[in-house]
Amino acid sequence: MNSQEKVLSCYNKVADDYAADRWDELSKKNLDRLLLTEFAAVNKDKGQCADFGCGPGQTTKFLYENGIKDIVGIDLSPAMISAAQRLSPEVRFETGDMLNIAYPPEYFGSVLAFYSIVHFDIEQVRKCFGEINRVLKTGGSFLFSFHAGDQIVHFDKAHDKEIDIDLYFFQTDDIIELLSGTGFNIIDAIERRPHESMEYPTRRAYIWAEKI
């Protein structure tokens, strides 16, 4: 299991390299842009949106530019938040922990979390979903993505930095079961093949859920 301290250490080390590597990735990912554009259209007038695990803020900025002006990007890593704020000074960013969200119940109108559960084991995912359900308004949208499969991959180096972190893959049906158990309805659940030339070569899963 990755502790939040391990995740924090990893992303503080690689933040600037990660930002340089990922900042423009959405321009090459058609399905991601389609989903995010629709998410923005549906949720732009439904209250504040939280983009959890926002990293350098590429998805936060995309939603902001597509109509969700009331948005906050939240990440565990202060170095990531610094990078995000530098790249998108007009957007609000702050540090925060998805396993212990510092907001009251029914606060957010919508929540995005692209690849933000990938360092959690299944019990941490369950806790995370419970926290997101707590802070999301009834009927609010929750769109997120993850690596589809059943393996755990360990990394001890990233961008030439020494790290110690595991990447968890999940079966989509298992995640759907967890969502159902933590108070969500499933709107859409899809998978796509990897873009092997420009991303880590894994199947990608996307789920759009709604708080019951």
mmCIF file with all atom_site columns, C-alpha atoms in Angstrom:
data_model
loop_
_atom_site.group_PDB
_atom_site.id
_atom_site.type_symbol
_atom_site.label_atom_id
_atom_site.label_alt_id
_atom_site.label_comp_id
_atom_site.label_asym_id
_atom_site.label_entity_id
_atom_site.label_seq_id
_atom_site.pdbx_PDB_ins_code
_atom_site.Cartn_x
_atom_site.Cartn_y
_atom_site.Cartn_z
_atom_site.occupancy
_atom_site.B_iso_or_equiv
_atom_site.pdbx_formal_charge
_atom_site.auth_seq_id
_atom_site.auth_comp_id
_atom_site.auth_asym_id
_atom_site.auth_atom_id
_atom_site.pdbx_PDB_model_num
ATOM 1   C CA . MET A 1 1   ? 0.000   0.000  0.000   1.00 0.00 ? 1   MET A CA 1
ATOM 2   C CA . ASN A 1 2   ? 1.213   3.517  -0.799  1.00 0.00 ? 2   ASN A CA 1
ATOM 3   C CA . SER A 1 3   ? 1.047   5.895  2.124   1.00 0.00 ? 3   SER A CA 1
ATOM 4   C CA . GLN A 1 4   ? 0.035   9.448  1.322   1.00 0.00 ? 4   GLN A CA 1
ATOM 5   C CA . GLU A 1 5   ? 3.555   10.413 2.443   1.00 0.00 ? 5   GLU A CA 1
ATOM 6   C CA . LYS A 1 6   ? 5.034   8.240  -0.348  1.00 0.00 ? 6   LYS A CA 1
ATOM 7   C CA . VAL A 1 7   ? 2.728   9.797  -2.935  1.00 0.00 ? 7   VAL A CA 1
ATOM 8   C CA . LEU A 1 8   ? 3.528   13.278 -1.670  1.00 0.00 ? 8   LEU A CA 1
ATOM 9   C CA . SER A 1 9   ? 7.280   12.650 -1.792  1.00 0.00 ? 9   SER A CA 1
ATOM 10  C CA . CYS A 1 10  ? 7.086   11.263 -5.326  1.00 0.00 ? 10  CYS A CA 1
ATOM 11  C CA . TYR A 1 11  ? 5.086   14.105 -6.842  1.00 0.00 ? 11  TYR A CA 1
ATOM 12  C CA . ASN A 1 12  ? 6.965   16.852 -5.023  1.00 0.00 ? 12  ASN A CA 1
ATOM 13  C CA . LYS A 1 13  ? 10.148  15.486 -6.621  1.00 0.00 ? 13  LYS A CA 1
ATOM 14  C CA . VAL A 1 14  ? 8.819   15.184 -10.175 1.00 0.00 ? 14  VAL A CA 1
ATOM 15  C CA . ALA A 1 15  ? 6.352   18.097 -10.303 1.00 0.00 ? 15  ALA A CA 1
ATOM 16  C CA . ASP A 1 16  ? 8.161   20.346 -12.770 1.00 0.00 ? 16  ASP A CA 1
ATOM 17  C CA . ASP A 1 17  ? 9.164   17.477 -15.087 1.00 0.00 ? 17  ASP A CA 1
ATOM 18  C CA . TYR A 1 18  ? 5.645   16.026 -14.867 1.00 0.00 ? 18  TYR A CA 1
ATOM 19  C CA . ALA A 1 19  ? 4.103   19.386 -15.706 1.00 0.00 ? 19  ALA A CA 1
ATOM 20  C CA . ALA A 1 20  ? 6.337   19.806 -18.753 1.00 0.00 ? 20  ALA A CA 1
ATOM 21  C CA . ASP A 1 21  ? 5.500   16.273 -19.891 1.00 0.00 ? 21  ASP A CA 1
ATOM 22  C CA . ARG A 1 22  ? 1.727   16.353 -19.333 1.00 0.00 ? 22  ARG A CA 1
ATOM 23  C CA . TRP A 1 23  ? 0.639   19.954 -19.805 1.00 0.00 ? 23  TRP A CA 1
ATOM 24  C CA . ASP A 1 24  ? -0.333  19.552 -23.477 1.00 0.00 ? 24  ASP A CA 1
ATOM 25  C CA . GLU A 1 25  ? -1.473  15.909 -23.364 1.00 0.00 ? 25  GLU A CA 1
ATOM 26  C CA . LEU A 1 26  ? -5.193  16.636 -23.874 1.00 0.00 ? 26  LEU A CA 1
ATOM 27  C CA . SER A 1 27  ? -4.494  18.050 -27.344 1.00 0.00 ? 27  SER A CA 1
ATOM 28  C CA . LYS A 1 28  ? -3.649  14.491 -28.410 1.00 0.00 ? 28  LYS A CA 1
ATOM 29  C CA . LYS A 1 29  ? -6.451  12.667 -26.564 1.00 0.00 ? 29  LYS A CA 1
ATOM 30  C CA . ASN A 1 30  ? -9.721  12.971 -28.450 1.00 0.00 ? 30  ASN A CA 1
ATOM 31  C CA . LEU A 1 31  ? -11.865 10.860 -26.126 1.00 0.00 ? 31  LEU A CA 1
ATOM 32  C CA . ASP A 1 32  ? -10.654 12.726 -23.047 1.00 0.00 ? 32  ASP A CA 1
ATOM 33  C CA . ARG A 1 33  ? -11.542 16.066 -24.647 1.00 0.00 ? 33  ARG A CA 1
ATOM 34  C CA . LEU A 1 34  ? -14.994 14.812 -25.683 1.00 0.00 ? 34  LEU A CA 1
ATOM 35  C CA . LEU A 1 35  ? -15.764 13.630 -22.174 1.00 0.00 ? 35  LEU A CA 1
ATOM 36  C CA . LEU A 1 36  ? -14.411 16.756 -20.501 1.00 0.00 ? 36  LEU A CA 1
ATOM 37  C CA . THR A 1 37  ? -16.260 19.043 -22.917 1.00 0.00 ? 37  THR A CA 1
ATOM 38  C CA . GLU A 1 38  ? -19.558 17.292 -22.194 1.00 0.00 ? 38  GLU A CA 1
ATOM 39  C CA . PHE A 1 39  ? -18.830 17.283 -18.449 1.00 0.00 ? 39  PHE A CA 1
ATOM 40  C CA . ALA A 1 40  ? -18.264 21.046 -18.596 1.00 0.00 ? 40  ALA A CA 1
ATOM 41  C CA . ALA A 1 41  ? -21.452 21.628 -20.595 1.00 0.00 ? 41  ALA A CA 1
ATOM 42  C CA . VAL A 1 42  ? -23.565 19.635 -18.135 1.00 0.00 ? 42  VAL A CA 1
ATOM 43  C CA . ASN A 1 43  ? -22.037 21.081 -14.957 1.00 0.00 ? 43  ASN A CA 1
ATOM 44  C CA . LYS A 1 44  ? -21.078 24.701 -15.675 1.00 0.00 ? 44  LYS A CA 1
ATOM 45  C CA . ASP A 1 45  ? -24.135 26.105 -13.870 1.00 0.00 ? 45  ASP A CA 1
ATOM 46  C CA . LYS A 1 46  ? -24.387 23.568 -11.044 1.00 0.00 ? 46  LYS A CA 1
ATOM 47  C CA . GLY A 1 47  ? -22.088 25.094 -8.444  1.00 0.00 ? 47  GLY A CA 1
ATOM 48  C CA . GLN A 1 48  ? -18.405 24.760 -7.721  1.00 0.00 ? 48  GLN A CA 1
ATOM 49  C CA . CYS A 1 49  ? -16.451 21.948 -9.362  1.00 0.00 ? 49  CYS A CA 1
ATOM 50  C CA . ALA A 1 50  ? -13.497 20.242 -7.680  1.00 0.00 ? 50  ALA A CA 1
ATOM 51  C CA . ASP A 1 51  ? -10.760 18.681 -9.810  1.00 0.00 ? 51  ASP A CA 1
ATOM 52  C CA . PHE A 1 52  ? -9.107  16.250 -7.375  1.00 0.00 ? 52  PHE A CA 1
ATOM 53  C CA . GLY A 1 53  ? -5.586  15.043 -8.095  1.00 0.00 ? 53  GLY A CA 1
ATOM 54  C CA . CYS A 1 54  ? -5.294  17.892 -10.569 1.00 0.00 ? 54  CYS A CA 1
ATOM 55  C CA . GLY A 1 55  ? -1.503  17.681 -10.910 1.00 0.00 ? 55  GLY A CA 1
ATOM 56  C CA . PRO A 1 56  ? -0.246  20.591 -13.017 1.00 0.00 ? 56  PRO A CA 1
ATOM 57  C CA . GLY A 1 57  ? -3.837  21.561 -13.771 1.00 0.00 ? 57  GLY A CA 1
ATOM 58  C CA . GLN A 1 58  ? -4.306  20.610 -17.415 1.00 0.00 ? 58  GLN A CA 1
ATOM 59  C CA . THR A 1 59  ? -7.799  19.199 -16.825 1.00 0.00 ? 59  THR A CA 1
ATOM 60  C CA . THR A 1 60  ? -8.729  22.053 -14.478 1.00 0.00 ? 60  THR A CA 1
ATOM 61  C CA . LYS A 1 61  ? -7.720  24.592 -17.131 1.00 0.00 ? 61  LYS A CA 1
ATOM 62  C CA . PHE A 1 62  ? -9.640  22.683 -19.826 1.00 0.00 ? 62  PHE A CA 1
ATOM 63  C CA . LEU A 1 63  ? -12.853 22.732 -17.770 1.00 0.00 ? 63  LEU A CA 1
ATOM 64  C CA . TYR A 1 64  ? -12.317 26.416 -16.937 1.00 0.00 ? 64  TYR A CA 1
ATOM 65  C CA . GLU A 1 65  ? -11.913 27.268 -20.620 1.00 0.00 ? 65  GLU A CA 1
ATOM 66  C CA . ASN A 1 66  ? -15.035 25.262 -21.462 1.00 0.00 ? 66  ASN A CA 1
ATOM 67  C CA . GLY A 1 67  ? -17.332 27.146 -19.114 1.00 0.00 ? 67  GLY A CA 1
ATOM 68  C CA . ILE A 1 68  ? -16.780 25.929 -15.541 1.00 0.00 ? 68  ILE A CA 1
ATOM 69  C CA . LYS A 1 69  ? -15.408 29.184 -14.136 1.00 0.00 ? 69  LYS A CA 1
ATOM 70  C CA . ASP A 1 70  ? -16.258 28.221 -10.536 1.00 0.00 ? 70  ASP A CA 1
ATOM 71  C CA . ILE A 1 71  ? -13.626 25.517 -10.175 1.00 0.00 ? 71  ILE A CA 1
ATOM 72  C CA . VAL A 1 72  ? -10.801 24.589 -7.833  1.00 0.00 ? 72  VAL A CA 1
ATOM 73  C CA . GLY A 1 73  ? -7.939  22.242 -8.645  1.00 0.00 ? 73  GLY A CA 1
ATOM 74  C CA . ILE A 1 74  ? -6.851  20.210 -5.609  1.00 0.00 ? 74  ILE A CA 1
ATOM 75  C CA . ASP A 1 75  ? -3.716  18.090 -5.286  1.00 0.00 ? 75  ASP A CA 1
ATOM 76  C CA . LEU A 1 76  ? -1.806  16.471 -2.442  1.00 0.00 ? 76  LEU A CA 1
ATOM 77  C CA . SER A 1 77  ? 1.523   17.885 -3.648  1.00 0.00 ? 77  SER A CA 1
ATOM 78  C CA . PRO A 1 78  ? 2.390   21.541 -2.940  1.00 0.00 ? 78  PRO A CA 1
ATOM 79  C CA . ALA A 1 79  ? 4.972   21.389 -5.747  1.00 0.00 ? 79  ALA A CA 1
ATOM 80  C CA . MET A 1 80  ? 2.261   20.305 -8.196  1.00 0.00 ? 80  MET A CA 1
ATOM 81  C CA . ILE A 1 81  ? 0.007   23.121 -7.019  1.00 0.00 ? 81  ILE A CA 1
ATOM 82  C CA . SER A 1 82  ? 2.850   25.613 -7.529  1.00 0.00 ? 82  SER A CA 1
ATOM 83  C CA . ALA A 1 83  ? 3.314   24.331 -11.081 1.00 0.00 ? 83  ALA A CA 1
ATOM 84  C CA . ALA A 1 84  ? -0.431  24.490 -11.752 1.00 0.00 ? 84  ALA A CA 1
ATOM 85  C CA . GLN A 1 85  ? -0.704  28.041 -10.412 1.00 0.00 ? 85  GLN A CA 1
ATOM 86  C CA . ARG A 1 86  ? 2.239   29.132 -12.539 1.00 0.00 ? 86  ARG A CA 1
ATOM 87  C CA . LEU A 1 87  ? 0.726   27.612 -15.696 1.00 0.00 ? 87  LEU A CA 1
ATOM 88  C CA . SER A 1 88  ? -2.844  28.843 -15.060 1.00 0.00 ? 88  SER A CA 1
ATOM 89  C CA . PRO A 1 89  ? -2.732  31.925 -12.807 1.00 0.00 ? 89  PRO A CA 1
ATOM 90  C CA . GLU A 1 90  ? -6.393  32.715 -13.516 1.00 0.00 ? 90  GLU A CA 1
ATOM 91  C CA . VAL A 1 91  ? -7.557  29.389 -12.006 1.00 0.00 ? 91  VAL A CA 1
ATOM 92  C CA . ARG A 1 92  ? -7.757  28.602 -8.284  1.00 0.00 ? 92  ARG A CA 1
ATOM 93  C CA . PHE A 1 93  ? -5.610  25.763 -6.929  1.00 0.00 ? 93  PHE A CA 1
ATOM 94  C CA . GLU A 1 94  ? -4.971  24.416 -3.426  1.00 0.00 ? 94  GLU A CA 1
ATOM 95  C CA . THR A 1 95  ? -3.503  21.418 -1.627  1.00 0.00 ? 95  THR A CA 1
ATOM 96  C CA . GLY A 1 96  ? -5.795  18.735 -0.270  1.00 0.00 ? 96  GLY A CA 1
ATOM 97  C CA . ASP A 1 97  ? -6.116  15.034 0.550   1.00 0.00 ? 97  ASP A CA 1
ATOM 98  C CA . MET A 1 98  ? -8.734  12.914 -1.254  1.00 0.00 ? 98  MET A CA 1
ATOM 99  C CA . LEU A 1 99  ? -8.864  10.525 1.704   1.00 0.00 ? 99  LEU A CA 1
ATOM 100 C CA . ASN A 1 100 ? -9.728  13.348 4.087   1.00 0.00 ? 100 ASN A CA 1
ATOM 101 C CA . ILE A 1 101 ? -11.407 16.133 2.110   1.00 0.00 ? 101 ILE A CA 1
ATOM 102 C CA . ALA A 1 102 ? -11.454 19.439 3.980   1.00 0.00 ? 102 ALA A CA 1
ATOM 103 C CA . TYR A 1 103 ? -14.900 20.555 2.808   1.00 0.00 ? 103 TYR A CA 1
ATOM 104 C CA . PRO A 1 104 ? -18.367 20.215 4.363   1.00 0.00 ? 104 PRO A CA 1
ATOM 105 C CA . PRO A 1 105 ? -21.069 17.827 3.097   1.00 0.00 ? 105 PRO A CA 1
ATOM 106 C CA . GLU A 1 106 ? -22.938 18.658 -0.134  1.00 0.00 ? 106 GLU A CA 1
ATOM 107 C CA . TYR A 1 107 ? -20.450 21.405 -1.016  1.00 0.00 ? 107 TYR A CA 1
ATOM 108 C CA . PHE A 1 108 ? -19.501 20.712 -4.643  1.00 0.00 ? 108 PHE A CA 1
ATOM 109 C CA . GLY A 1 109 ? -21.785 20.632 -7.656  1.00 0.00 ? 109 GLY A CA 1
ATOM 110 C CA . SER A 1 110 ? -19.462 18.287 -9.552  1.00 0.00 ? 110 SER A CA 1
ATOM 111 C CA . VAL A 1 111 ? -16.179 16.435 -9.121  1.00 0.00 ? 111 VAL A CA 1
ATOM 112 C CA . LEU A 1 112 ? -13.484 15.391 -11.611 1.00 0.00 ? 112 LEU A CA 1
ATOM 113 C CA . ALA A 1 113 ? -10.638 13.011 -10.755 1.00 0.00 ? 113 ALA A CA 1
ATOM 114 C CA . PHE A 1 114 ? -8.559  11.949 -13.769 1.00 0.00 ? 114 PHE A CA 1
ATOM 115 C CA . TYR A 1 115 ? -6.073  9.192  -12.784 1.00 0.00 ? 115 TYR A CA 1
ATOM 116 C CA . SER A 1 116 ? -6.295  10.352 -9.180  1.00 0.00 ? 116 SER A CA 1
ATOM 117 C CA . ILE A 1 117 ? -7.005  6.948  -7.606  1.00 0.00 ? 117 ILE A CA 1
ATOM 118 C CA . VAL A 1 118 ? -4.117  5.146  -9.314  1.00 0.00 ? 118 VAL A CA 1
ATOM 119 C CA . HIS A 1 119 ? -1.886  5.037  -6.221  1.00 0.00 ? 119 HIS A CA 1
ATOM 120 C CA . PHE A 1 120 ? -4.658  3.777  -3.908  1.00 0.00 ? 120 PHE A CA 1
ATOM 121 C CA . ASP A 1 121 ? -5.362  0.174  -3.015  1.00 0.00 ? 121 ASP A CA 1
ATOM 122 C CA . ILE A 1 122 ? -8.989  -0.947 -3.182  1.00 0.00 ? 122 ILE A CA 1
ATOM 123 C CA . GLU A 1 123 ? -9.766  -0.020 0.435   1.00 0.00 ? 123 GLU A CA 1
ATOM 124 C CA . GLN A 1 124 ? -8.313  3.449  -0.078  1.00 0.00 ? 124 GLN A CA 1
ATOM 125 C CA . VAL A 1 125 ? -10.465 3.776  -3.216  1.00 0.00 ? 125 VAL A CA 1
ATOM 126 C CA . ARG A 1 126 ? -13.527 2.868  -1.140  1.00 0.00 ? 126 ARG A CA 1
ATOM 127 C CA . LYS A 1 127 ? -12.646 5.557  1.412   1.00 0.00 ? 127 LYS A CA 1
ATOM 128 C CA . CYS A 1 128 ? -12.000 8.081  -1.363  1.00 0.00 ? 128 CYS A CA 1
ATOM 129 C CA . PHE A 1 129 ? -15.382 7.401  -2.990  1.00 0.00 ? 129 PHE A CA 1
ATOM 130 C CA . GLY A 1 130 ? -17.082 7.805  0.385   1.00 0.00 ? 130 GLY A CA 1
ATOM 131 C CA . GLU A 1 131 ? -15.393 11.180 0.889   1.00 0.00 ? 131 GLU A CA 1
ATOM 132 C CA . ILE A 1 132 ? -16.297 12.370 -2.618  1.00 0.00 ? 132 ILE A CA 1
ATOM 133 C CA . ASN A 1 133 ? -19.898 11.273 -2.106  1.00 0.00 ? 133 ASN A CA 1
ATOM 134 C CA . ARG A 1 134 ? -19.979 13.196 1.172   1.00 0.00 ? 134 ARG A CA 1
ATOM 135 C CA . VAL A 1 135 ? -18.825 16.518 -0.325  1.00 0.00 ? 135 VAL A CA 1
ATOM 136 C CA . LEU A 1 136 ? -20.865 16.197 -3.555  1.00 0.00 ? 136 LEU A CA 1
ATOM 137 C CA . LYS A 1 137 ? -24.370 17.598 -3.842  1.00 0.00 ? 137 LYS A CA 1
ATOM 138 C CA . THR A 1 138 ? -27.177 15.093 -4.395  1.00 0.00 ? 138 THR A CA 1
ATOM 139 C CA . GLY A 1 139 ? -27.438 14.499 -8.139  1.00 0.00 ? 139 GLY A CA 1
ATOM 140 C CA . GLY A 1 140 ? -23.923 15.819 -8.688  1.00 0.00 ? 140 GLY A CA 1
ATOM 141 C CA . SER A 1 141 ? -21.661 14.376 -11.388 1.00 0.00 ? 141 SER A CA 1
ATOM 142 C CA . PHE A 1 142 ? -18.444 12.498 -10.627 1.00 0.00 ? 142 PHE A CA 1
ATOM 143 C CA . LEU A 1 143 ? -16.218 11.764 -13.651 1.00 0.00 ? 143 LEU A CA 1
ATOM 144 C CA . PHE A 1 144 ? -12.931 9.942  -13.194 1.00 0.00 ? 144 PHE A CA 1
ATOM 145 C CA . SER A 1 145 ? -10.438 7.707  -14.982 1.00 0.00 ? 145 SER A CA 1
ATOM 146 C CA . PHE A 1 146 ? -7.981  4.960  -14.083 1.00 0.00 ? 146 PHE A CA 1
ATOM 147 C CA . HIS A 1 147 ? -5.829  2.168  -15.511 1.00 0.00 ? 147 HIS A CA 1
ATOM 148 C CA . ALA A 1 148 ? -7.930  -0.919 -16.319 1.00 0.00 ? 148 ALA A CA 1
ATOM 149 C CA . GLY A 1 149 ? -6.572  -4.325 -15.347 1.00 0.00 ? 149 GLY A CA 1
ATOM 150 C CA . ASP A 1 150 ? -5.563  -6.306 -12.301 1.00 0.00 ? 150 ASP A CA 1
ATOM 151 C CA . GLN A 1 151 ? -1.857  -5.709 -11.755 1.00 0.00 ? 151 GLN A CA 1
ATOM 152 C CA . ILE A 1 152 ? 0.284   -3.542 -9.490  1.00 0.00 ? 152 ILE A CA 1
ATOM 153 C CA . VAL A 1 153 ? 3.361   -1.939 -11.072 1.00 0.00 ? 153 VAL A CA 1
ATOM 154 C CA . HIS A 1 154 ? 6.178   -0.585 -8.919  1.00 0.00 ? 154 HIS A CA 1
ATOM 155 C CA . PHE A 1 155 ? 8.244   2.435  -9.930  1.00 0.00 ? 155 PHE A CA 1
ATOM 156 C CA . ASP A 1 156 ? 11.572  3.340  -8.351  1.00 0.00 ? 156 ASP A CA 1
ATOM 157 C CA . LYS A 1 157 ? 12.493  6.025  -10.873 1.00 0.00 ? 157 LYS A CA 1
ATOM 158 C CA . ALA A 1 158 ? 10.593  8.738  -12.755 1.00 0.00 ? 158 ALA A CA 1
ATOM 159 C CA . HIS A 1 159 ? 12.089  11.597 -14.766 1.00 0.00 ? 159 HIS A CA 1
ATOM 160 C CA . ASP A 1 160 ? 15.507  10.475 -13.468 1.00 0.00 ? 160 ASP A CA 1
ATOM 161 C CA . LYS A 1 161 ? 14.362  10.998 -9.860  1.00 0.00 ? 161 LYS A CA 1
ATOM 162 C CA . GLU A 1 162 ? 14.493  8.235  -7.250  1.00 0.00 ? 162 GLU A CA 1
ATOM 163 C CA . ILE A 1 163 ? 10.962  7.371  -6.104  1.00 0.00 ? 163 ILE A CA 1
ATOM 164 C CA . ASP A 1 164 ? 9.153   4.504  -4.378  1.00 0.00 ? 164 ASP A CA 1
ATOM 165 C CA . ILE A 1 165 ? 5.558   4.163  -5.520  1.00 0.00 ? 165 ILE A CA 1
ATOM 166 C CA . ASP A 1 166 ? 3.052   1.594  -6.779  1.00 0.00 ? 166 ASP A CA 1
ATOM 167 C CA . LEU A 1 167 ? 0.582   2.064  -9.629  1.00 0.00 ? 167 LEU A CA 1
ATOM 168 C CA . TYR A 1 168 ? -2.676  0.146  -9.143  1.00 0.00 ? 168 TYR A CA 1
ATOM 169 C CA . PHE A 1 169 ? -4.870  -1.155 -11.946 1.00 0.00 ? 169 PHE A CA 1
ATOM 170 C CA . PHE A 1 170 ? -8.547  -1.939 -11.344 1.00 0.00 ? 170 PHE A CA 1
ATOM 171 C CA . GLN A 1 171 ? -11.196 -4.001 -13.050 1.00 0.00 ? 171 GLN A CA 1
ATOM 172 C CA . THR A 1 172 ? -13.987 -1.682 -14.152 1.00 0.00 ? 172 THR A CA 1
ATOM 173 C CA . ASP A 1 173 ? -16.677 -3.978 -12.732 1.00 0.00 ? 173 ASP A CA 1
ATOM 174 C CA . ASP A 1 174 ? -14.980 -3.886 -9.317  1.00 0.00 ? 174 ASP A CA 1
ATOM 175 C CA . ILE A 1 175 ? -14.920 -0.085 -9.352  1.00 0.00 ? 175 ILE A CA 1
ATOM 176 C CA . ILE A 1 176 ? -18.585 0.031  -10.387 1.00 0.00 ? 176 ILE A CA 1
ATOM 177 C CA . GLU A 1 177 ? -19.437 -2.230 -7.455  1.00 0.00 ? 177 GLU A CA 1
ATOM 178 C CA . LEU A 1 178 ? -17.539 0.083  -5.096  1.00 0.00 ? 178 LEU A CA 1
ATOM 179 C CA . LEU A 1 179 ? -19.345 3.119  -6.486  1.00 0.00 ? 179 LEU A CA 1
ATOM 180 C CA . SER A 1 180 ? -22.726 1.462  -6.018  1.00 0.00 ? 180 SER A CA 1
ATOM 181 C CA . GLY A 1 181 ? -21.781 0.658  -2.434  1.00 0.00 ? 181 GLY A CA 1
ATOM 182 C CA . THR A 1 182 ? -20.786 4.239  -1.667  1.00 0.00 ? 182 THR A CA 1
ATOM 183 C CA . GLY A 1 183 ? -23.939 5.952  -2.933  1.00 0.00 ? 183 GLY A CA 1
ATOM 184 C CA . PHE A 1 184 ? -23.505 6.476  -6.670  1.00 0.00 ? 184 PHE A CA 1
ATOM 185 C CA . ASN A 1 185 ? -25.459 5.600  -9.806  1.00 0.00 ? 185 ASN A CA 1
ATOM 186 C CA . ILE A 1 186 ? -23.438 4.801  -12.937 1.00 0.00 ? 186 ILE A CA 1
ATOM 187 C CA . ILE A 1 187 ? -24.184 6.988  -15.967 1.00 0.00 ? 187 ILE A CA 1
ATOM 188 C CA . ASP A 1 188 ? -21.433 5.768  -18.316 1.00 0.00 ? 188 ASP A CA 1
ATOM 189 C CA . ALA A 1 189 ? -18.512 3.355  -18.047 1.00 0.00 ? 189 ALA A CA 1
ATOM 190 C CA . ILE A 1 190 ? -16.149 2.923  -20.991 1.00 0.00 ? 190 ILE A CA 1
ATOM 191 C CA . GLU A 1 191 ? -12.635 1.700  -21.755 1.00 0.00 ? 191 GLU A CA 1
ATOM 192 C CA . ARG A 1 192 ? -10.208 2.608  -24.525 1.00 0.00 ? 192 ARG A CA 1
ATOM 193 C CA . ARG A 1 193 ? -7.012  1.192  -25.900 1.00 0.00 ? 193 ARG A CA 1
ATOM 194 C CA . PRO A 1 194 ? -3.773  3.023  -25.008 1.00 0.00 ? 194 PRO A CA 1
ATOM 195 C CA . HIS A 1 195 ? -2.174  5.699  -27.156 1.00 0.00 ? 195 HIS A CA 1
ATOM 196 C CA . GLU A 1 196 ? 1.084   3.789  -27.042 1.00 0.00 ? 196 GLU A CA 1
ATOM 197 C CA . SER A 1 197 ? 3.207   6.496  -28.643 1.00 0.00 ? 197 SER A CA 1
ATOM 198 C CA . MET A 1 198 ? 2.390   9.150  -26.042 1.00 0.00 ? 198 MET A CA 1
ATOM 199 C CA . GLU A 1 199 ? 1.320   7.561  -22.751 1.00 0.00 ? 199 GLU A CA 1
ATOM 200 C CA . TYR A 1 200 ? 2.019   4.630  -20.480 1.00 0.00 ? 200 TYR A CA 1
ATOM 201 C CA . PRO A 1 201 ? 0.651   1.646  -22.496 1.00 0.00 ? 201 PRO A CA 1
ATOM 202 C CA . THR A 1 202 ? -2.395  0.610  -20.471 1.00 0.00 ? 202 THR A CA 1
ATOM 203 C CA . ARG A 1 203 ? -6.084  0.279  -21.132 1.00 0.00 ? 203 ARG A CA 1
ATOM 204 C CA . ARG A 1 204 ? -7.858  3.361  -19.784 1.00 0.00 ? 204 ARG A CA 1
ATOM 205 C CA . ALA A 1 205 ? -11.233 3.347  -18.062 1.00 0.00 ? 205 ALA A CA 1
ATOM 206 C CA . TYR A 1 206 ? -13.595 6.284  -17.599 1.00 0.00 ? 206 TYR A CA 1
ATOM 207 C CA . ILE A 1 207 ? -16.658 6.312  -15.367 1.00 0.00 ? 207 ILE A CA 1
ATOM 208 C CA . TRP A 1 208 ? -19.272 9.037  -15.089 1.00 0.00 ? 208 TRP A CA 1
ATOM 209 C CA . ALA A 1 209 ? -21.305 8.535  -11.929 1.00 0.00 ? 209 ALA A CA 1
ATOM 210 C CA . GLU A 1 210 ? -23.966 10.521 -10.119 1.00 0.00 ? 210 GLU A CA 1
ATOM 211 C CA . LYS A 1 211 ? -24.566 10.897 -6.393  1.00 0.00 ? 211 LYS A CA 1
ATOM 212 C CA . ILE A 1 212 ? -27.856 9.274  -5.368  1.00 0.00 ? 212 ILE A CA 1
#
